[in-house]
Amino acid sequence: MNFKRNTAIGLLVLSLTVILSACGGAGEESSNGNKYTLSISGSTSVGPLAEKLADKFEEKSDINIEVNQIGSSAGITNATNGVSEIGMSSRDLKEDEKKNGLSESIIAYDGIVVVTHPSNKVKNLTMDQVKQIFTGEITNWSELGGDDMEIVVVSREDGSGSRDAFQEIVGYSSGELVRSSIVASGNGNIKTTVATNKHAVGFVSFEYIDESVSTMKINGVEPTADNVLQQKYSLSRPFLFVFKDESLSDNGQEFIDYILGPEGQKIASEAGVIPLK
């Protein structure tokens, strides 16, 4: 009887161990018990900055930070459901998302840049012209003072914070996007598509700009950090960390405080986004 009872107790302990291991939350101790793992997921625009900040923060802490770039809406959902301790968003929270108990912290600002192939002669657009391009009212670059060639619109996928922010600022809905548009996943894919297609026009975050694409003035205003902070450049949006207060650990709060401090904001500036001050 003792043997059977001990065996039963052993099996029960083993079962409980397996269950508890499978139910680990968004942040947990690693297997060696020394480092806390902070789970962050969301925007592919915020992601590169979050990774740079995480690398620096990990050098001076006992926290392991995992950053998963899956899009703003998915990151917000993960933070809501407790899959991730922190979600990353490159757009403002919607009212229904706020009702789910999410809080937000602005960690930096970003500009959205309309980009074309470097050979494109068109260098300035009005906001109305941007809308007309992306809704299919303007279909040839010659209508804008460029060469006689068809315009190929490149947009982000549904659920992208960049797409949501761009559409809201420019003033059109997903249903109005020109049907012939190329839909690309992530800023990097849009940049590559535009850089290799003379007909193309798309939009990317400031931090993705390099010599492979040409940037467009909007209403005569250059896409620069100073112009965003001075509210002269209209295509801009906040970079957010979102979380539930009751789910945010001391470690998570420590990382956010680091980002909002002088060192974190310096890293943000060096990464090509716009610091809070």
Short mmCIF file of C-alpha atoms in Angstrom, two decimals, residues 22-242:
data_model
loop_
_atom_site.label_atom_id
_atom_site.label_comp_id
_atom_site.label_asym_id
_atom_site.label_seq_id
_atom_site.Cartn_x
_atom_site.Cartn_y
_atom_site.Cartn_z
CA ALA A 22 3.00 24.88 -19.58
CA CYS A 23 1.15 27.78 -17.99
CA GLY A 24 4.04 30.23 -17.86
CA GLY A 25 2.91 33.82 -18.38
CA ALA A 26 4.16 36.62 -20.61
CA GLY A 27 7.16 37.13 -18.32
CA GLU A 28 8.84 34.35 -16.38
CA GLU A 29 12.09 33.07 -14.94
CA SER A 30 14.37 31.35 -17.44
CA SER A 31 15.38 27.73 -16.90
CA ASN A 32 18.54 28.69 -15.01
CA GLY A 33 16.49 30.81 -12.60
CA ASN A 34 18.79 33.82 -13.00
CA LYS A 35 17.10 35.90 -15.66
CA TYR A 36 13.54 37.12 -16.05
CA THR A 37 12.22 36.88 -19.64
CA LEU A 38 10.24 39.93 -20.73
CA SER A 39 8.01 39.17 -23.73
CA ILE A 40 7.30 42.02 -26.17
CA SER A 41 5.46 41.72 -29.50
CA GLY A 42 3.87 43.93 -32.14
CA SER A 43 4.70 46.63 -34.67
CA THR A 44 7.41 46.07 -37.27
CA SER A 45 7.98 49.83 -37.15
CA VAL A 46 8.61 49.92 -33.39
CA GLY A 47 10.38 46.54 -33.43
CA PRO A 48 13.84 47.60 -34.67
CA LEU A 49 14.00 50.36 -32.05
CA ALA A 50 12.80 48.00 -29.31
CA GLU A 51 15.52 45.51 -30.25
CA LYS A 52 18.26 48.16 -30.06
CA LEU A 53 16.98 49.32 -26.68
CA ALA A 54 16.71 45.73 -25.43
CA ASP A 55 20.28 44.92 -26.44
CA LYS A 56 21.64 47.88 -24.45
CA PHE A 57 19.36 47.26 -21.47
CA GLU A 58 20.32 43.58 -21.23
CA GLU A 59 23.98 44.57 -20.85
CA LYS A 60 23.22 46.18 -17.49
CA SER A 61 20.39 44.03 -16.11
CA ASP A 62 19.39 40.47 -15.29
CA ILE A 63 16.46 40.63 -17.71
CA ASN A 64 16.22 38.73 -20.98
CA ILE A 65 14.02 40.56 -23.51
CA GLU A 66 12.32 38.78 -26.40
CA VAL A 67 11.02 41.06 -29.19
CA ASN A 68 8.67 39.55 -31.78
CA GLN A 69 7.69 41.74 -34.75
CA ILE A 70 4.22 40.63 -35.86
CA GLY A 71 2.29 43.88 -36.51
CA SER A 72 0.60 46.43 -34.26
CA SER A 73 -2.84 44.82 -34.08
CA ALA A 74 -1.38 41.41 -33.22
CA GLY A 75 0.83 42.95 -30.53
CA ILE A 76 -2.11 44.80 -29.00
CA THR A 77 -4.10 41.56 -28.96
CA ASN A 78 -1.19 39.73 -27.30
CA ALA A 79 -0.95 42.39 -24.58
CA THR A 80 -4.72 42.20 -24.05
CA ASN A 81 -4.74 38.41 -23.77
CA GLY A 82 -1.56 38.15 -21.68
CA VAL A 83 0.43 36.36 -24.38
CA SER A 84 2.96 39.21 -24.21
CA GLU A 85 3.64 41.45 -21.26
CA ILE A 86 4.07 44.46 -23.56
CA GLY A 87 2.66 45.13 -27.02
CA MET A 88 4.22 47.49 -29.55
CA SER A 89 2.01 49.78 -31.64
CA SER A 90 2.75 52.38 -34.29
CA ARG A 91 -0.76 53.80 -34.11
CA ASP A 92 -3.03 55.16 -31.42
CA LEU A 93 -5.19 52.68 -29.55
CA LYS A 94 -8.76 52.38 -30.77
CA GLU A 95 -11.64 52.96 -28.36
CA ASP A 96 -12.54 49.27 -28.16
CA GLU A 97 -8.91 48.42 -27.38
CA LYS A 98 -8.82 50.96 -24.56
CA LYS A 99 -11.97 49.40 -23.14
CA ASN A 100 -10.05 46.14 -22.76
CA GLY A 101 -8.02 47.76 -19.98
CA LEU A 102 -4.87 48.64 -21.88
CA SER A 103 -2.59 51.49 -20.83
CA GLU A 104 -0.07 53.08 -23.16
CA SER A 105 3.31 54.75 -22.92
CA ILE A 106 4.67 56.86 -25.80
CA ILE A 107 8.35 55.94 -26.19
CA ALA A 108 9.15 58.05 -29.28
CA TYR A 109 7.62 59.61 -32.38
CA ASP A 110 7.98 58.59 -36.00
CA GLY A 111 7.39 60.12 -39.38
CA ILE A 112 5.87 58.18 -42.24
CA VAL A 113 7.63 58.90 -45.52
CA VAL A 114 6.19 58.54 -49.01
CA VAL A 115 8.96 56.93 -51.07
CA THR A 116 9.59 56.31 -54.76
CA HIS A 117 12.33 54.88 -56.95
CA PRO A 118 15.40 57.21 -56.95
CA SER A 119 14.94 57.92 -60.67
CA ASN A 120 11.45 59.36 -60.18
CA LYS A 121 11.33 63.09 -61.05
CA VAL A 122 8.39 63.84 -58.75
CA LYS A 123 9.72 65.10 -55.41
CA ASN A 124 6.75 66.92 -53.86
CA LEU A 125 3.09 66.01 -53.39
CA THR A 126 0.11 67.63 -51.71
CA MET A 127 -1.83 65.53 -49.22
CA ASP A 128 -4.74 65.47 -51.66
CA GLN A 129 -2.46 64.07 -54.37
CA VAL A 130 -1.24 61.35 -52.00
CA LYS A 131 -4.86 60.37 -51.36
CA GLN A 132 -5.65 60.39 -55.09
CA ILE A 133 -2.67 58.13 -55.82
CA PHE A 134 -3.55 55.55 -53.18
CA THR A 135 -7.25 55.51 -54.08
CA GLY A 136 -6.60 55.22 -57.81
CA GLU A 137 -7.79 58.66 -58.97
CA ILE A 138 -4.29 59.48 -60.24
CA THR A 139 -2.76 56.55 -62.13
CA ASN A 140 0.13 58.01 -64.16
CA TRP A 141 3.22 59.90 -63.01
CA SER A 142 2.77 62.35 -65.91
CA GLU A 143 -0.30 63.74 -64.11
CA LEU A 144 2.11 64.92 -61.38
CA GLY A 145 4.87 66.31 -63.61
CA GLY A 146 6.77 63.06 -63.94
CA ASP A 147 7.45 60.65 -66.77
CA ASP A 148 4.63 59.02 -68.72
CA MET A 149 4.41 55.74 -66.82
CA GLU A 150 1.85 53.91 -64.76
CA ILE A 151 1.88 54.38 -60.98
CA VAL A 152 2.26 51.17 -58.98
CA VAL A 153 0.97 51.62 -55.42
CA VAL A 154 2.65 49.59 -52.67
CA SER A 155 0.82 49.40 -49.33
CA ARG A 156 1.12 47.55 -46.04
CA GLU A 157 -1.04 44.60 -45.03
CA ASP A 158 -4.28 44.85 -43.02
CA GLY A 159 -3.54 45.07 -39.29
CA SER A 160 -0.39 47.11 -39.86
CA GLY A 161 -0.09 50.12 -37.57
CA SER A 162 1.74 51.99 -40.32
CA ARG A 163 -1.12 51.38 -42.74
CA ASP A 164 -3.77 52.38 -40.21
CA ALA A 165 -1.91 55.57 -39.30
CA PHE A 166 -1.16 56.46 -42.93
CA GLN A 167 -4.77 55.94 -44.03
CA GLU A 168 -6.16 57.91 -41.11
CA ILE A 169 -3.86 60.89 -41.71
CA VAL A 170 -4.24 60.91 -45.50
CA GLY A 171 -7.99 60.39 -45.27
CA TYR A 172 -9.06 57.16 -46.95
CA SER A 173 -10.24 53.73 -45.82
CA SER A 174 -8.94 50.24 -46.58
CA GLY A 175 -11.88 49.73 -48.91
CA GLU A 176 -10.80 52.73 -50.98
CA LEU A 177 -7.24 51.50 -51.56
CA VAL A 178 -6.67 51.01 -55.29
CA ARG A 179 -7.33 47.37 -56.15
CA SER A 180 -4.19 47.00 -58.24
CA SER A 181 -1.94 47.84 -55.29
CA ILE A 182 0.86 45.54 -54.17
CA VAL A 183 0.45 44.59 -50.50
CA ALA A 184 3.77 44.07 -48.73
CA SER A 185 4.39 42.80 -45.21
CA GLY A 186 6.72 45.05 -43.22
CA ASN A 187 8.57 48.30 -43.90
CA GLY A 188 11.59 46.47 -45.28
CA ASN A 189 9.55 44.71 -47.96
CA ILE A 190 7.94 47.96 -49.07
CA LYS A 191 11.34 49.64 -49.34
CA THR A 192 12.77 46.76 -51.38
CA THR A 193 9.74 46.72 -53.70
CA VAL A 194 9.91 50.47 -54.33
CA ALA A 195 13.71 50.48 -54.72
CA THR A 196 13.49 47.91 -57.52
CA ASN A 197 10.46 49.26 -59.42
CA LYS A 198 10.61 52.62 -61.27
CA HIS A 199 6.80 52.84 -61.28
CA ALA A 200 6.32 52.29 -57.56
CA VAL A 201 5.29 54.49 -54.65
CA GLY A 202 4.91 53.38 -51.04
CA PHE A 203 5.32 54.54 -47.44
CA VAL A 204 7.78 53.56 -44.71
CA SER A 205 8.95 54.71 -41.29
CA PHE A 206 11.73 57.29 -40.98
CA GLU A 207 14.21 54.70 -39.70
CA TYR A 208 14.01 52.69 -42.94
CA ILE A 209 15.10 55.54 -45.20
CA ASP A 210 18.36 55.17 -47.10
CA GLU A 211 19.78 55.93 -50.55
CA SER A 212 17.90 53.06 -52.18
CA VAL A 213 14.70 55.14 -52.26
CA SER A 214 13.74 58.78 -52.87
CA THR A 215 11.72 60.61 -50.20
CA MET A 216 8.78 62.86 -51.01
CA LYS A 217 8.04 66.29 -49.57
CA ILE A 218 4.44 66.72 -48.44
CA ASN A 219 2.97 70.14 -49.14
CA GLY A 220 6.54 71.36 -49.65
CA VAL A 221 7.71 70.16 -46.21
CA GLU A 222 10.71 67.84 -45.86
CA PRO A 223 10.25 64.66 -43.80
CA THR A 224 12.63 65.50 -40.94
CA ALA A 225 12.56 65.03 -37.17
CA ASP A 226 12.56 68.79 -36.54
CA ASN A 227 9.57 69.26 -38.83
CA VAL A 228 7.68 66.50 -37.01
CA LEU A 229 8.39 67.98 -33.56
CA GLN A 230 7.42 71.44 -34.82
CA GLN A 231 4.21 69.92 -36.23
CA LYS A 232 5.04 71.11 -39.74
CA TYR A 233 5.23 67.63 -41.25
CA SER A 234 1.79 66.04 -41.10
CA LEU A 235 2.61 62.36 -41.73
CA SER A 236 3.70 61.42 -38.21
CA ARG A 237 2.53 59.13 -35.40
CA PRO A 238 3.53 57.96 -31.91
CA PHE A 239 5.45 54.79 -31.09
CA LEU A 240 3.67 53.08 -28.19
CA PHE A 241 4.25 50.37 -25.64
CA VAL A 242 0.86 49.03 -24.49
#
